[in-house]
Amino acid sequence: MSDEAKSPPAARPRRTQAERSQETRNKVCEATLQALVEVGYEQISTTLIAQKAQVSRGALTHQFPTRNDMLVAAFEKLVGEWREGYPFGLDPDKEQLSVDELIDALWNNIFADGRYIAAMELMLAARQDNELGHALRDILVSWIRKRDRITVRLVGGDVDDAEADLKVQLHLSVLRGIAMHQSFDSDPQTANKLIDLWKRIARKA
Amino acid sequence: MSDEAKSPPAARPRRTQAERSQETRNKVCEATLQALVEVGYEQISTTLIAQKAQVSRGALTHQFPTRNDMLVAAFEKLVGEWREGYPFGLDPDKEQLSVDELIDALWNNIFADGRYIAAMELMLAARQDNELGHALRDILVSWIRKRDRITVRLVGGDVDDAEADLKVQLHLSVLRGIAMHQSFDSDPQTANKLIDLWKRIARKA
DNA sequence: GAAGTTACGAACTGGTCTACCTGTTTTCGA
DNA sequence: TCGAAAACAGGTAGACCAGTTCGTAACTTC
């Protein structure tokens, strides 16, 4: 059995401290987002997340001293993914999207994802929590600012045009409302029909 | 001090058992809804609600054996108020509303209320809880069915017209999305601007 | 007005969660 | 290579909460 003794936990490549930290943090954040979608905010506990992430509770609490730290980091990761993916590989300075394309892009890349609902639940749950709430809002505003500016350009509007900005806000509100509808409604087709109807109406406006 | 002994807890009018029950149930439901708005779903505990409602915990648990029973009853009360108030004293068989009037009526009577956001939070929080979730959904569907049918008639559509129904769903989705926006956004005027923009667009469609 | 029923009050219990704390292993820097 | 520091592992304490139990008070019925 000397062979087993010499190569015990299979291949364990040497990692830097930064890599070790990042790996645990990623695993925890990913597990948190997954749990938000699967079991909901209320069920989330540090113990559950540690199990899901295949990480000891000690490692988790070392990286995230408080439960809020963990939730904030997970939220930050999600928003970061939105931020990185936007505007879907396009160059807003050169390209412009038709209304239909914009709606599809926003819907498919952000609002249709179960993670969007998870984010909504988190935001709603934290809307009164001064500590968690403020942290989440701070993360949101920077992303929202970028998102809105790029979106206005994508549809060919002037960045400083209040009317164009309002139109973008309405687009986002409509998709948000449909996403919420979808999360309650049993018929998955309704969302698509609503999207199509909104496209028809938005085209004329 | 014989006077004090003879009239101890001030004036205590004689109530029937039904009245006593109804009074505690009402106080608890009202406190629950208020707490949902003020401190959010996560903070709600039977202890907190009993305190807010000025009711002993024993009285609460007697009326609502489980915490879910309490939440369901509160939700039922809220939906009941919507149901009773709808369609805002109008007769949908005789009267019809312009698009502007419909939007204003829906917004002012339902979506602009902080309780609507509270209901959303409750629904989102319960979306994974099979027991609470099903109970809330059951309460919702009966109200939604009535709401949608009346709304379609209010705008002069045929009840069985799928297109008219879809339009109503879009109206509701837009207002829902704006309501969510409002609960996060710091500027309270944005919601009004979005409503106005939506009116202009909806008028043309 | 007495027995029975319902509403209420208060204390207790079993379980869970967060934050903290003490050792151990891995990596880093000189 | 060796001491320091960071990452990790696991356990504990204190608080809280939902549900239960049991005794008391208010109401109802006959």
CSV table of C-alpha atoms in Angstrom, one decimal, chain A residues 9-175:
chain,number,residue,atom,x,y,z
A,9,PRO,CA,-5.6,12.6,-2.4
A,10,ALA,CA,-5.1,12.0,-6.1
A,11,ALA,CA,-3.5,14.9,-8.0
A,12,ARG,CA,-3.4,18.0,-5.8
A,13,PRO,CA,-1.7,20.7,-7.8
A,14,ARG,CA,0.1,23.3,-5.9
A,15,ARG,CA,-1.9,26.6,-6.0
A,16,THR,CA,-1.0,30.0,-4.8
A,17,GLN,CA,-2.9,31.5,-1.9
A,18,ALA,CA,-4.7,33.9,-4.2
A,19,GLU,CA,-5.8,31.0,-6.3
A,20,ARG,CA,-7.0,29.0,-3.3
A,21,SER,CA,-9.0,32.0,-2.0
A,22,GLN,CA,-10.5,32.8,-5.4
A,23,GLU,CA,-11.5,29.2,-5.9
A,24,THR,CA,-13.3,28.9,-2.6
A,25,ARG,CA,-14.9,32.3,-3.1
A,26,ASN,CA,-16.1,31.4,-6.6
A,27,LYS,CA,-17.5,28.0,-5.4
A,28,VAL,CA,-19.4,29.7,-2.5
A,29,CYS,CA,-20.8,32.5,-4.7
A,30,GLU,CA,-21.9,30.1,-7.4
A,31,ALA,CA,-23.5,27.8,-4.8
A,32,THR,CA,-25.3,30.8,-3.3
A,33,LEU,CA,-26.7,31.9,-6.6
A,34,GLN,CA,-27.7,28.4,-7.4
A,35,ALA,CA,-29.4,28.0,-4.0
A,36,LEU,CA,-31.2,31.4,-4.5
A,37,VAL,CA,-32.7,30.0,-7.7
A,38,GLU,CA,-33.4,26.5,-6.4
A,39,VAL,CA,-34.5,26.9,-2.8
A,40,GLY,CA,-34.9,30.6,-2.3
A,41,TYR,CA,-33.4,33.2,-0.1
A,42,GLU,CA,-35.2,32.2,3.1
A,43,GLN,CA,-33.6,28.7,3.0
A,44,ILE,CA,-30.1,30.0,2.6
A,45,SER,CA,-27.8,29.3,5.5
A,46,THR,CA,-24.0,29.3,5.7
A,47,THR,CA,-24.2,25.6,6.5
A,48,LEU,CA,-26.2,24.8,3.4
A,49,ILE,CA,-24.0,26.9,1.1
A,50,ALA,CA,-20.9,25.3,2.5
A,51,GLN,CA,-22.3,21.8,1.7
A,52,LYS,CA,-23.5,22.8,-1.8
A,53,ALA,CA,-20.1,24.4,-2.5
A,54,GLN,CA,-18.2,21.4,-1.3
A,55,VAL,CA,-16.4,23.7,1.1
A,56,SER,CA,-15.9,23.4,4.8
A,57,ARG,CA,-17.8,25.9,7.0
A,58,GLY,CA,-14.5,27.1,8.3
A,59,ALA,CA,-13.2,28.0,4.8
A,60,LEU,CA,-16.5,29.8,4.1
A,61,THR,CA,-16.4,31.9,7.2
A,62,HIS,CA,-12.8,32.6,6.6
A,63,GLN,CA,-13.5,34.1,3.2
A,64,PHE,CA,-16.8,35.7,4.3
A,65,PRO,CA,-16.8,36.6,7.9
A,66,THR,CA,-20.6,37.3,8.0
A,67,ARG,CA,-23.5,35.9,6.1
A,68,ASN,CA,-24.2,39.2,4.5
A,69,ASP,CA,-20.7,39.3,3.2
A,70,MET,CA,-21.4,36.0,1.4
A,71,LEU,CA,-24.7,37.3,0.0
A,72,VAL,CA,-23.2,40.6,-1.2
A,73,ALA,CA,-20.3,38.7,-2.9
A,74,ALA,CA,-22.7,36.4,-4.7
A,75,PHE,CA,-24.8,39.4,-5.8
A,76,GLU,CA,-21.7,41.2,-7.0
A,77,LYS,CA,-20.7,38.1,-9.0
A,78,LEU,CA,-24.1,38.0,-10.7
A,79,VAL,CA,-24.1,41.7,-11.6
A,80,GLY,CA,-20.5,41.3,-12.7
A,81,GLU,CA,-21.5,38.7,-15.2
A,82,TRP,CA,-24.3,40.9,-16.5
A,83,ARG,CA,-21.8,43.8,-16.8
A,84,GLU,CA,-19.2,41.7,-18.6
A,85,GLY,CA,-21.7,40.2,-21.0
A,86,TYR,CA,-23.2,43.6,-21.9
A,87,PRO,CA,-23.8,44.7,-24.6
A,88,PHE,CA,-23.7,41.2,-25.9
A,89,GLY,CA,-20.4,41.6,-27.8
A,90,LEU,CA,-21.7,44.5,-29.8
A,91,ASP,CA,-20.0,47.9,-30.1
A,92,PRO,CA,-22.5,50.5,-29.1
A,93,ASP,CA,-20.5,53.2,-30.8
A,94,LYS,CA,-20.7,51.6,-34.2
A,95,GLU,CA,-23.7,49.3,-34.2
A,96,GLN,CA,-27.3,50.0,-33.6
A,97,LEU,CA,-30.1,47.5,-32.8
A,98,SER,CA,-33.6,47.5,-34.0
A,99,VAL,CA,-36.3,47.5,-31.3
A,100,ASP,CA,-36.9,43.9,-31.9
A,101,GLU,CA,-33.3,43.0,-31.6
A,102,LEU,CA,-32.9,45.0,-28.4
A,103,ILE,CA,-35.9,43.4,-26.8
A,104,ASP,CA,-34.7,39.9,-27.7
A,105,ALA,CA,-31.2,40.6,-26.5
A,106,LEU,CA,-32.2,42.0,-23.2
A,107,TRP,CA,-34.8,39.3,-22.6
A,108,ASN,CA,-32.6,36.3,-23.5
A,109,ASN,CA,-29.4,37.5,-21.8
A,110,ILE,CA,-30.8,38.9,-18.6
A,111,PHE,CA,-34.5,38.8,-17.8
A,112,ALA,CA,-35.4,35.3,-18.9
A,113,ASP,CA,-32.7,33.8,-16.7
A,114,GLY,CA,-33.8,32.3,-13.4
A,115,ARG,CA,-31.0,34.3,-11.8
A,116,TYR,CA,-32.8,37.5,-12.5
A,117,ILE,CA,-35.7,36.4,-10.4
A,118,ALA,CA,-33.2,35.4,-7.7
A,119,ALA,CA,-31.7,38.8,-7.8
A,120,MET,CA,-35.2,40.3,-7.5
A,121,GLU,CA,-35.9,38.2,-4.5
A,122,LEU,CA,-32.6,39.2,-2.9
A,123,MET,CA,-33.3,42.9,-3.6
A,124,LEU,CA,-36.8,42.7,-2.3
A,125,ALA,CA,-35.7,40.8,0.8
A,126,ALA,CA,-33.0,43.4,1.4
A,127,ARG,CA,-35.0,46.5,0.7
A,128,GLN,CA,-35.5,47.2,4.4
A,129,ASP,CA,-32.2,45.8,5.7
A,130,ASN,CA,-30.1,48.8,6.1
A,131,GLU,CA,-26.8,46.9,5.9
A,132,LEU,CA,-27.5,44.4,3.2
A,133,GLY,CA,-29.8,46.7,1.4
A,134,HIS,CA,-27.3,49.5,1.0
A,135,ALA,CA,-24.6,47.1,-0.1
A,136,LEU,CA,-26.7,45.6,-2.8
A,137,ARG,CA,-27.9,49.0,-3.9
A,138,ASP,CA,-24.4,50.3,-4.2
A,139,ILE,CA,-23.5,47.3,-6.5
A,140,LEU,CA,-26.6,47.9,-8.6
A,141,VAL,CA,-26.2,51.6,-9.3
A,142,SER,CA,-22.9,51.3,-11.0
A,143,TRP,CA,-24.1,48.6,-13.3
A,144,ILE,CA,-27.4,50.3,-13.9
A,145,ARG,CA,-25.6,53.5,-14.9
A,146,LYS,CA,-23.5,51.7,-17.4
A,147,ARG,CA,-26.4,49.6,-18.7
A,148,ASP,CA,-28.7,52.5,-19.3
A,149,ARG,CA,-26.0,54.6,-21.0
A,150,ILE,CA,-25.1,51.8,-23.4
A,151,THR,CA,-28.7,50.9,-24.1
A,152,VAL,CA,-29.6,54.4,-25.1
A,153,ARG,CA,-26.7,54.4,-27.5
A,154,LEU,CA,-27.7,51.0,-28.9
A,155,VAL,CA,-31.0,52.3,-29.9
A,156,GLY,CA,-29.4,55.4,-31.5
A,157,GLY,CA,-30.5,57.9,-28.9
A,158,ASP,CA,-28.6,60.7,-27.4
A,159,VAL,CA,-27.1,59.9,-24.0
A,160,ASP,CA,-28.3,63.1,-22.5
A,161,ASP,CA,-31.8,62.9,-24.0
A,162,ALA,CA,-34.2,62.5,-21.1
A,163,GLU,CA,-36.9,61.2,-23.4
A,164,ALA,CA,-34.7,58.5,-24.8
A,165,ASP,CA,-33.6,57.5,-21.4
A,166,LEU,CA,-37.2,57.2,-20.3
A,167,LYS,CA,-38.0,55.0,-23.2
A,168,VAL,CA,-35.2,52.7,-22.2
A,169,GLN,CA,-36.5,52.6,-18.6
A,170,LEU,CA,-39.9,51.6,-20.0
A,171,HIS,CA,-38.4,48.8,-22.0
A,172,LEU,CA,-36.7,47.5,-18.9
A,173,SER,CA,-39.8,47.9,-16.8
A,174,VAL,CA,-41.9,46.0,-19.3
A,175,LEU,CA,-39.4,43.1,-19.4
